[in-house]
XYZ file of C-alpha atoms in Angstrom:
297
model
C 3.259 -74.443 8.132
C 1.598 -71.257 9.342
C 3.698 -68.135 9.951
C 3.050 -68.151 13.694
C 4.042 -71.830 13.863
C 7.538 -71.530 12.387
C 8.073 -68.318 14.356
C 7.302 -70.282 17.529
C 9.836 -72.961 16.557
C 12.487 -70.330 15.765
C 12.015 -68.685 19.161
C 12.729 -72.077 20.715
C 15.864 -72.452 18.554
C 17.088 -69.047 19.718
C 17.522 -70.359 23.284
C 19.667 -73.400 22.417
C 23.165 -73.527 23.942
C 24.049 -77.122 24.948
C 26.561 -79.558 23.457
C 25.611 -82.614 21.364
C 25.125 -85.899 23.159
C 27.784 -88.459 22.311
C 26.737 -90.828 19.539
C 28.194 -93.066 16.852
C 28.119 -92.072 13.177
C 26.909 -94.516 10.526
C 25.997 -94.461 6.836
C 23.362 -97.031 5.840
C 22.962 -99.043 2.657
C 20.903 -96.204 1.127
C 23.900 -93.891 1.705
C 22.032 -91.945 4.379
C 24.059 -90.834 7.435
C 22.688 -91.076 10.953
C 23.818 -90.684 14.557
C 23.092 -93.553 16.964
C 22.843 -92.800 20.687
C 22.986 -94.974 23.794
C 19.639 -93.517 24.907
C 16.311 -94.272 23.234
C 13.551 -91.790 22.454
C 10.207 -91.653 20.661
C 9.554 -90.331 17.159
C 5.823 -89.658 17.013
C 3.815 -90.551 13.943
C 2.588 -87.682 11.800
C 0.982 -86.895 8.459
C 2.896 -88.267 5.487
C 2.122 -85.258 3.294
C 2.195 -82.390 5.816
C 3.520 -82.933 9.356
C 1.393 -81.390 12.113
C 2.799 -78.436 14.056
C 2.566 -80.285 17.377
C 4.565 -83.216 15.973
C 7.187 -80.849 14.543
C 7.498 -79.086 17.892
C 7.949 -82.401 19.731
C 10.595 -83.475 17.218
C 12.465 -80.162 17.541
C 12.614 -80.645 21.330
C 14.160 -84.091 20.691
C 16.711 -82.478 18.376
C 17.575 -79.865 20.967
C 18.140 -82.615 23.539
C 20.411 -84.762 21.356
C 21.908 -82.487 18.648
C 21.635 -78.893 19.897
C 24.827 -77.864 18.050
C 23.151 -78.688 14.729
C 20.287 -76.217 15.167
C 21.666 -73.545 17.511
C 20.853 -70.126 16.040
C 19.252 -71.537 12.879
C 15.865 -70.854 11.302
C 13.396 -73.595 10.424
C 12.203 -73.168 6.840
C 8.372 -72.973 6.624
C 8.422 -75.741 4.000
C 10.958 -78.337 2.854
C 13.575 -77.518 0.234
C 13.171 -79.316 -2.097
C 9.398 -79.422 -1.568
C 9.133 -83.140 -2.302
C 11.082 -83.915 0.911
C 7.866 -83.837 2.954
C 9.167 -85.928 5.847
C 12.164 -83.685 6.556
C 12.779 -80.485 8.467
C 15.295 -77.952 7.114
C 17.223 -75.627 9.428
C 19.347 -72.871 7.860
C 21.868 -70.241 8.920
C 23.557 -67.626 6.663
C 27.347 -67.273 6.917
C 29.720 -64.623 5.560
C 33.356 -65.201 4.658
C 34.862 -62.065 3.207
C 32.469 -60.781 0.520
C 30.942 -64.225 0.006
C 27.670 -65.409 1.506
C 26.878 -69.050 2.156
C 24.042 -70.996 3.724
C 24.399 -73.777 6.272
C 21.604 -76.315 5.671
C 20.893 -78.989 8.267
C 18.097 -81.384 7.341
C 16.755 -84.128 9.550
C 14.256 -86.870 8.805
C 11.116 -87.123 10.915
C 10.440 -90.524 9.375
C 12.171 -93.551 10.859
C 14.263 -95.147 8.101
C 15.800 -98.111 9.913
C 14.391 -101.543 10.639
C 12.279 -101.743 13.803
C 11.348 -104.690 15.980
C 7.706 -105.168 16.890
C 8.276 -103.952 20.455
C 9.784 -100.714 19.076
C 6.595 -99.806 17.190
C 4.294 -97.990 19.608
C 1.682 -97.295 16.934
C 1.658 -98.820 13.432
C 1.585 -96.534 10.431
C -1.520 -96.101 8.304
C -2.260 -94.888 4.805
C -1.800 -91.234 5.754
C 0.225 -91.472 8.972
C 3.752 -92.572 9.766
C 4.288 -95.029 12.647
C 5.251 -93.968 16.158
C 8.653 -95.523 16.836
C 10.980 -95.942 19.802
C 14.470 -95.449 18.365
C 18.070 -94.523 19.163
C 19.030 -92.704 15.954
C 18.527 -89.519 13.961
C 19.024 -89.362 10.186
C 20.491 -86.098 8.946
C 22.395 -84.219 6.234
C 24.634 -81.165 6.495
C 25.369 -79.029 3.431
C 26.865 -75.612 2.763
C 25.969 -73.773 -0.437
C 26.817 -70.358 -1.897
C 23.716 -68.190 -2.054
C 22.566 -65.373 -4.286
C 19.620 -64.001 -2.298
C 17.779 -64.589 0.973
C 14.130 -64.048 1.781
C 13.683 -63.171 5.429
C 10.884 -62.567 7.918
C 12.534 -60.453 10.586
C 15.526 -62.478 11.740
C 14.176 -65.708 10.234
C 15.235 -67.039 6.841
C 12.131 -68.317 5.044
C 13.533 -68.979 1.560
C 16.691 -68.597 -0.502
C 18.120 -68.653 -4.009
C 21.398 -70.486 -4.388
C 24.185 -69.223 -6.604
C 23.853 -71.351 -9.719
C 26.671 -73.738 -10.551
C 28.420 -72.618 -13.741
C 30.691 -75.610 -14.166
C 28.484 -77.305 -16.731
C 25.275 -77.086 -18.719
C 22.238 -79.112 -17.730
C 19.467 -79.744 -20.206
C 16.026 -81.005 -19.246
C 13.706 -82.215 -21.972
C 10.050 -82.805 -21.153
C 6.805 -83.110 -23.038
C 4.307 -80.316 -22.599
C 1.167 -81.512 -20.838
C -1.641 -78.979 -20.452
C -3.191 -81.040 -17.648
C -0.118 -80.720 -15.437
C 0.967 -77.534 -13.664
C 4.064 -75.760 -14.947
C 7.061 -76.812 -12.880
C 9.921 -74.548 -11.964
C 13.264 -75.540 -13.412
C 14.611 -75.858 -9.875
C 11.950 -78.495 -9.098
C 12.932 -80.504 -12.172
C 16.594 -80.024 -11.310
C 16.078 -81.592 -7.867
C 15.131 -84.894 -9.517
C 18.193 -85.170 -11.783
C 20.889 -87.674 -10.851
C 24.201 -85.807 -10.816
C 26.329 -88.672 -9.513
C 28.488 -88.775 -12.668
C 29.031 -85.019 -12.538
C 29.913 -85.227 -8.849
C 32.461 -87.942 -9.644
C 34.125 -85.670 -12.216
C 34.200 -82.784 -9.746
C 35.881 -84.999 -7.127
C 38.486 -85.990 -9.711
C 39.125 -82.329 -10.590
C 39.616 -81.576 -6.891
C 42.061 -84.455 -6.499
C 39.859 -86.366 -4.052
C 41.324 -89.869 -4.336
C 40.415 -93.032 -2.443
C 43.479 -92.482 -0.246
C 42.173 -89.055 0.799
C 38.457 -89.864 1.106
C 38.074 -93.362 2.551
C 34.286 -93.406 2.121
C 34.515 -93.453 -1.682
C 31.014 -93.624 -3.162
C 29.422 -94.361 0.210
C 28.929 -90.654 0.823
C 30.153 -87.836 -1.403
C 31.785 -84.820 0.284
C 30.804 -82.602 -2.626
C 27.648 -82.451 -4.695
C 25.099 -80.409 -6.592
C 22.110 -79.166 -4.609
C 19.641 -76.323 -5.192
C 21.166 -75.617 -8.651
C 24.463 -75.045 -6.869
C 27.725 -76.703 -5.973
C 27.667 -77.812 -2.332
C 30.049 -79.152 0.268
C 28.611 -81.922 2.426
C 29.647 -82.625 5.986
C 29.284 -85.598 8.322
C 29.203 -83.554 11.524
C 25.763 -82.434 12.785
C 27.237 -79.308 14.350
C 27.111 -75.717 13.124
C 30.225 -74.587 15.084
C 32.328 -77.520 13.802
C 31.065 -77.048 10.242
C 32.010 -73.352 10.325
C 35.407 -74.184 11.870
C 36.305 -76.466 8.965
C 34.470 -74.717 6.127
C 36.201 -71.357 6.677
C 39.508 -73.026 5.718
C 38.362 -74.078 2.248
C 35.247 -72.020 1.421
C 37.017 -70.800 -1.745
C 36.227 -74.147 -3.362
C 32.607 -73.011 -3.732
C 33.594 -69.582 -5.036
C 36.339 -70.502 -7.504
C 34.495 -73.045 -9.633
C 35.706 -71.319 -12.821
C 39.155 -70.453 -11.504
C 42.209 -72.213 -10.162
C 41.746 -73.082 -6.498
C 44.762 -72.115 -4.359
C 46.982 -75.077 -3.530
C 46.847 -74.286 0.183
C 43.042 -74.341 0.144
C 42.970 -77.754 -1.522
C 45.550 -79.074 0.922
C 43.408 -78.084 3.919
C 40.341 -79.628 2.265
C 42.231 -82.868 1.624
C 43.502 -82.921 5.225
C 39.963 -82.557 6.517
C 38.640 -85.336 4.271
C 41.522 -87.635 5.236
C 40.523 -87.342 8.906
C 37.562 -89.682 8.268
C 37.925 -93.445 8.454
C 35.307 -96.079 7.750
C 34.714 -99.737 8.582
C 32.120 -101.984 7.016
C 29.616 -103.762 9.223
C 25.966 -104.920 9.047
C 22.742 -103.607 10.527
C 20.487 -105.642 12.832
C 18.375 -106.487 9.772
C 21.417 -107.781 7.877
C 21.924 -104.839 5.485
C 25.319 -103.320 4.725
C 26.281 -100.564 7.128
C 29.361 -98.368 7.382
C 30.640 -97.014 10.691
C 32.486 -93.716 10.317
C 35.195 -92.425 12.642
C 36.910 -89.061 12.587
C 40.500 -88.829 13.693
C 41.631 -85.859 15.738
C 43.861 -83.552 13.701
C 46.074 -80.564 14.426
C 43.493 -78.454 12.595
C 40.689 -79.474 14.969
């Protein structure tokens, strides 16, 4: 995306102030969370490899209408992180807690991932274009990571370097091929499956099935951008900050003992989520997620 294009989007994001529309939270059979609304809207088709600026702008206006809390005061990255996520938009916001700096990362998928009836397809997809779909849902992810450096253009974050996870060693073996471009380690890292490592981390943090009812459906902690991350199921920057500030030390004390009080607040937050199994309209497994109100908000 051109410099003037993402600057235009970020000026739009600077004027956001509304509350999210009410929707229901689900996790699909591919373990991807989404919000389903009572109102339908159109996701316009765009280039598979590089979405057009006009399509991005239209999609951002849809986001602002339905999930303004997720993007309020954020910056749209000029390109996806990781780069292979070509159908997604990434919105980021730096946060400081004491001497520690973190990055809120909200990503949303411009591609429609659910099943669609024929009357919901306004324009079929082609070899290079995604279909134009009438839908009622937005697929998203919310992550917070500790960061080492930021690259900024004025007030806009355009790139970042995460603080590398030191809890283990990761080896990547590959054959040298002179016909292929040299790949950054971070690009290779993005393709590694860390599910076993994430399971061990959850065990170390005492996250049992009684505390986290979603089990393997969606992990509340993971490894992203070479870093340890906390993952949230609330597409809202204010709510994410409200909860994260109570247990941010988890991301800073990976080589130290985490205070018992910090873990307790993290466990209380995780225990506020409940899940029930259901099926999608196409017959696939689907999980509906509810969050109980707690004394901690």
